[in-house]
mmCIF file of C-alpha atoms in Angstrom:
data_model
loop_
_atom_site.group_PDB
_atom_site.id
_atom_site.type_symbol
_atom_site.label_atom_id
_atom_site.label_comp_id
_atom_site.label_asym_id
_atom_site.label_seq_id
_atom_site.Cartn_x
_atom_site.Cartn_y
_atom_site.Cartn_z
ATOM 1 C CA MET A 1 29.884 102.512 27.121
ATOM 2 C CA GLU A 2 27.203 99.267 26.418
ATOM 3 C CA SER A 3 28.537 95.874 26.150
ATOM 4 C CA GLU A 4 25.664 94.549 24.608
ATOM 5 C CA GLY A 5 26.342 93.327 21.086
ATOM 6 C CA LYS A 6 30.203 93.397 21.847
ATOM 7 C CA GLU A 7 31.874 90.097 21.687
ATOM 8 C CA PRO A 8 34.315 88.769 23.917
ATOM 9 C CA PRO A 9 38.285 89.093 22.114
ATOM 10 C CA PRO A 10 38.663 86.029 19.849
ATOM 11 C CA VAL A 11 41.189 84.230 22.147
ATOM 12 C CA ALA A 12 38.827 85.089 25.166
ATOM 13 C CA ALA A 13 36.485 83.440 23.424
ATOM 14 C CA ALA A 14 38.318 80.259 21.946
ATOM 15 C CA GLU A 15 39.871 79.696 25.703
ATOM 16 C CA ALA A 16 36.013 79.798 27.575
ATOM 17 C CA LYS A 17 34.581 77.552 24.838
ATOM 18 C CA ALA A 18 37.682 75.130 25.380
ATOM 19 C CA GLU A 19 36.722 75.120 28.917
ATOM 20 C CA ALA A 20 33.157 74.391 28.424
ATOM 21 C CA ALA A 21 33.665 71.543 25.666
ATOM 22 C CA GLY A 22 36.339 70.033 27.355
ATOM 23 C CA SER A 23 38.613 69.751 24.249
ATOM 24 C CA GLY A 24 41.521 70.413 26.293
ATOM 25 C CA GLU A 25 42.823 72.698 23.811
ATOM 26 C CA PHE A 26 44.123 75.092 25.554
ATOM 27 C CA SER A 27 44.382 72.593 29.095
ATOM 28 C CA LYS A 28 48.009 71.607 29.542
ATOM 29 C CA LYS A 29 49.022 68.395 31.224
ATOM 30 C CA MET A 30 50.708 69.083 34.633
ATOM 31 C CA LYS A 31 53.963 67.470 34.872
ATOM 32 C CA VAL A 32 54.355 67.077 38.711
ATOM 33 C CA MET A 33 57.921 65.794 40.072
ATOM 34 C CA ALA A 34 57.711 64.541 43.247
ATOM 35 C CA ALA A 35 61.117 64.262 45.630
ATOM 36 C CA VAL A 36 60.897 60.999 47.692
ATOM 37 C CA ASP A 37 63.345 59.585 50.266
ATOM 38 C CA GLU A 38 62.992 56.686 52.954
ATOM 39 C CA SER A 39 61.205 59.294 54.939
ATOM 40 C CA GLU A 40 57.518 59.135 55.797
ATOM 41 C CA GLY A 41 56.878 62.520 55.354
ATOM 42 C CA SER A 42 57.797 62.599 51.562
ATOM 43 C CA LEU A 43 55.891 59.493 51.100
ATOM 44 C CA HIS A 44 52.972 61.441 53.043
ATOM 45 C CA ALA A 45 53.832 64.200 50.212
ATOM 46 C CA LEU A 46 53.421 61.811 47.270
ATOM 47 C CA SER A 47 50.096 60.271 48.535
ATOM 48 C CA TRP A 48 48.507 63.715 49.365
ATOM 49 C CA ALA A 49 49.738 64.767 45.729
ATOM 50 C CA LEU A 50 48.160 61.516 44.219
ATOM 51 C CA ASP A 51 44.841 62.408 46.225
ATOM 52 C CA ASN A 52 44.709 66.130 45.639
ATOM 53 C CA LEU A 53 46.259 67.390 42.218
ATOM 54 C CA PHE A 54 45.309 64.332 40.389
ATOM 55 C CA PRO A 55 41.191 63.713 39.956
ATOM 56 C CA SER A 56 39.951 60.686 40.131
ATOM 57 C CA SER A 57 40.840 58.430 36.781
ATOM 58 C CA SER A 58 38.313 55.362 37.553
ATOM 59 C CA GLY A 59 36.423 56.060 33.896
ATOM 60 C CA ASP A 60 35.976 57.675 31.128
ATOM 61 C CA SER A 61 35.230 61.237 32.757
ATOM 62 C CA PRO A 62 37.059 64.175 31.024
ATOM 63 C CA ALA A 63 39.151 64.422 33.877
ATOM 64 C CA ALA A 64 40.365 61.398 33.546
ATOM 65 C CA ALA A 65 41.583 61.920 29.829
ATOM 66 C CA SER A 66 43.462 64.749 30.809
ATOM 67 C CA LEU A 67 45.814 63.545 33.691
ATOM 68 C CA GLY A 68 49.052 64.556 33.140
ATOM 69 C CA ARG A 69 52.426 62.828 34.378
ATOM 70 C CA LEU A 70 54.521 62.407 37.623
ATOM 71 C CA ILE A 71 57.579 61.904 37.902
ATOM 72 C CA LEU A 72 59.089 59.978 41.260
ATOM 73 C CA LEU A 73 62.447 61.271 41.771
ATOM 74 C CA HIS A 74 65.138 60.006 44.103
ATOM 75 C CA VAL A 75 67.974 61.529 45.033
ATOM 76 C CA GLN A 76 71.434 59.166 46.091
ATOM 77 C CA GLN A 77 74.365 60.900 48.083
ATOM 78 C CA PRO A 78 77.632 60.154 45.942
ATOM 79 C CA LEU A 79 79.962 57.799 47.475
ATOM 80 C CA GLN A 80 82.846 58.648 48.915
ATOM 81 C CA HIS A 81 85.862 56.724 48.331
ATOM 82 C CA PHE A 82 87.082 56.737 51.500
ATOM 83 C CA MET A 83 85.962 56.001 55.224
ATOM 84 C CA HIS A 84 86.774 57.940 58.280
ATOM 85 C CA PRO A 85 86.521 54.899 61.366
ATOM 86 C CA VAL A 86 87.741 56.266 64.584
ATOM 87 C CA GLY A 87 90.982 56.033 62.970
ATOM 88 C CA PRO A 88 93.169 57.389 60.128
ATOM 89 C CA SER A 89 91.093 57.717 56.741
ATOM 90 C CA ILE A 90 90.130 54.354 55.325
ATOM 91 C CA TYR A 91 90.270 53.709 51.373
ATOM 92 C CA ALA A 92 87.922 51.947 50.101
ATOM 93 C CA THR A 93 88.968 49.049 47.944
ATOM 94 C CA SER A 94 86.930 48.810 44.064
ATOM 95 C CA SER A 95 85.103 45.879 44.764
ATOM 96 C CA VAL A 96 84.133 47.416 48.128
ATOM 97 C CA PHE A 97 82.907 50.164 46.721
ATOM 98 C CA GLU A 98 80.833 48.610 43.495
ATOM 99 C CA SER A 99 79.664 46.362 45.865
ATOM 100 C CA VAL A 100 78.110 49.208 48.067
ATOM 101 C CA ARG A 101 77.394 51.136 45.167
ATOM 102 C CA LYS A 102 75.171 48.179 44.115
ATOM 103 C CA ALA A 103 73.629 47.906 47.187
ATOM 104 C CA GLN A 104 72.974 51.705 46.822
ATOM 105 C CA GLU A 105 71.233 51.347 43.816
ATOM 106 C CA GLU A 106 68.799 48.452 44.748
ATOM 107 C CA ASN A 107 67.755 50.393 47.665
ATOM 108 C CA SER A 108 66.965 53.487 45.384
ATOM 109 C CA HIS A 109 64.982 50.754 43.244
ATOM 110 C CA HIS A 110 63.026 49.448 45.680
ATOM 111 C CA LEU A 111 62.271 52.386 47.137
ATOM 112 C CA LEU A 112 61.058 54.130 43.750
ATOM 113 C CA GLU A 113 59.000 50.651 43.221
ATOM 114 C CA ARG A 114 56.800 51.016 46.368
ATOM 115 C CA ALA A 115 56.296 54.874 46.090
ATOM 116 C CA ALA A 116 55.285 53.725 42.137
ATOM 117 C CA ARG A 117 52.686 51.322 43.934
ATOM 118 C CA PRO A 118 49.766 53.861 45.161
ATOM 119 C CA CYS A 119 50.426 55.518 41.861
ATOM 120 C CA SER A 120 49.008 52.672 40.116
ATOM 121 C CA SER A 121 46.851 52.028 42.148
ATOM 122 C CA LYS A 122 45.333 55.543 42.722
ATOM 123 C CA ALA A 123 45.614 56.905 38.729
ATOM 124 C CA PRO A 124 46.032 54.026 36.561
ATOM 125 C CA LEU A 125 46.093 56.468 33.681
ATOM 126 C CA MET A 126 47.878 58.492 35.099
ATOM 127 C CA LYS A 127 51.736 58.587 33.142
ATOM 128 C CA THR A 128 54.309 57.746 36.190
ATOM 129 C CA GLU A 129 58.185 57.824 35.277
ATOM 130 C CA THR A 130 60.708 56.739 37.983
ATOM 131 C CA VAL A 131 63.870 58.848 37.836
ATOM 132 C CA ILE A 132 67.041 58.006 40.289
ATOM 133 C CA ALA A 133 70.102 61.259 40.545
ATOM 134 C CA GLU A 134 73.368 61.532 42.227
ATOM 135 C CA GLY A 135 74.164 64.261 44.336
ATOM 136 C CA ASP A 136 73.745 66.834 47.000
ATOM 137 C CA PRO A 137 69.322 66.075 47.531
ATOM 138 C CA LYS A 138 68.634 69.692 47.652
ATOM 139 C CA GLU A 139 70.757 70.743 45.024
ATOM 140 C CA THR A 140 69.849 67.594 42.770
ATOM 141 C CA ILE A 141 66.073 67.739 42.842
ATOM 142 C CA CYS A 142 66.491 71.260 41.563
ATOM 143 C CA GLN A 143 68.639 70.752 38.641
ATOM 144 C CA VAL A 144 66.951 67.550 37.995
ATOM 145 C CA ALA A 145 63.115 69.546 37.556
ATOM 146 C CA GLU A 146 64.587 72.242 36.122
ATOM 147 C CA LYS A 147 66.253 70.090 33.424
ATOM 148 C CA MET A 148 62.815 67.943 33.461
ATOM 149 C CA ASP A 149 60.801 71.136 32.923
ATOM 150 C CA VAL A 150 58.468 70.723 35.322
ATOM 151 C CA ASP A 151 55.158 72.580 36.022
ATOM 152 C CA LEU A 152 54.957 71.416 40.107
ATOM 153 C CA LEU A 153 57.876 70.430 42.579
ATOM 154 C CA VAL A 154 56.313 68.390 45.512
ATOM 155 C CA VAL A 155 58.131 68.134 48.688
ATOM 156 C CA GLY A 156 57.641 66.370 52.110
ATOM 157 C CA SER A 157 58.712 68.509 54.756
ATOM 158 C CA ARG A 158 59.947 66.413 57.805
ATOM 159 C CA GLY A 159 58.731 69.255 60.703
ATOM 160 C CA LEU A 160 62.123 70.338 61.792
ATOM 161 C CA SER A 161 62.276 73.045 64.352
ATOM 162 C CA LYS A 162 63.737 76.244 63.399
ATOM 163 C CA ILE A 163 66.876 76.038 65.078
ATOM 164 C CA LYS A 164 67.547 72.430 63.671
ATOM 165 C CA ARG A 165 66.675 74.031 60.125
ATOM 166 C CA ALA A 166 69.153 76.549 60.507
ATOM 167 C CA ILE A 167 71.629 73.811 61.355
ATOM 168 C CA LEU A 168 70.906 70.185 59.079
ATOM 169 C CA GLY A 169 69.350 72.996 56.021
ATOM 170 C CA SER A 170 66.219 71.807 55.169
ATOM 171 C CA VAL A 171 65.822 70.142 51.508
ATOM 172 C CA SER A 172 62.099 71.452 51.142
ATOM 173 C CA ASP A 173 63.016 74.720 52.280
ATOM 174 C CA TYR A 174 66.576 75.203 49.791
ATOM 175 C CA CYS A 175 64.130 73.841 47.104
ATOM 176 C CA ALA A 176 61.288 76.600 47.714
ATOM 177 C CA HIS A 177 64.117 79.344 47.544
ATOM 178 C CA HIS A 178 66.038 77.644 44.552
ATOM 179 C CA ALA A 179 63.584 75.973 42.012
ATOM 180 C CA LYS A 180 63.005 77.291 38.765
ATOM 181 C CA CYS A 181 59.033 76.256 38.982
ATOM 182 C CA PRO A 182 56.583 76.272 42.123
ATOM 183 C CA VAL A 183 57.217 74.718 44.837
ATOM 184 C CA LEU A 184 54.399 72.493 47.102
ATOM 185 C CA ILE A 185 55.402 71.812 50.678
ATOM 186 C CA VAL A 186 53.340 69.214 52.212
ATOM 187 C CA LYS A 187 53.388 69.190 55.931
ATOM 188 C CA PRO A 188 53.574 65.711 57.977
ATOM 189 C CA PRO A 189 49.574 64.931 59.033
ATOM 190 C CA LYS A 190 49.237 66.156 62.774
ATOM 191 C CA GLY A 191 50.868 64.226 65.607
ATOM 192 C CA ASN A 192 54.053 62.756 63.764
ATOM 193 C CA ASN A 193 55.761 66.435 64.009
#
């Protein structure tokens, strides 16, 4: 069978043309979600994603024009109306509960502001969005990723041993098994584990 004189199928030819021309007709802007918390592991994962998933966005290059969207997600633990000191349970008043909730919300906003700073300096043309959710972190991260239809979920790893991971449960391990999208787990830098 000779291949000379035959043209490639129309879809393949159009994809090759679009790729060669950089028109983006068949390219999709990637929507990446990075789950962040107070840990160095999550901030390292975000930094790794910025350095490796999003090309340099300086200038008027086609790569800069095709940057996708980065969603920074922080999940707050739900507050309980009661506390367990050494003795019997104590029910928190609504004013105490509201004060703690407000402090937790402010801490979440500060954390996301801190996480967003490198995004604007490393990739100023990329759209960055911040989201605060409430719930169990591992379940909520998967639910929000599915709801927002992300293309990739980036999570950090704390570098737990197998025993600690089995006892404590690993957010990254849970996400790898339950998220409906690809999951990138970024290990901590050598020397931090």
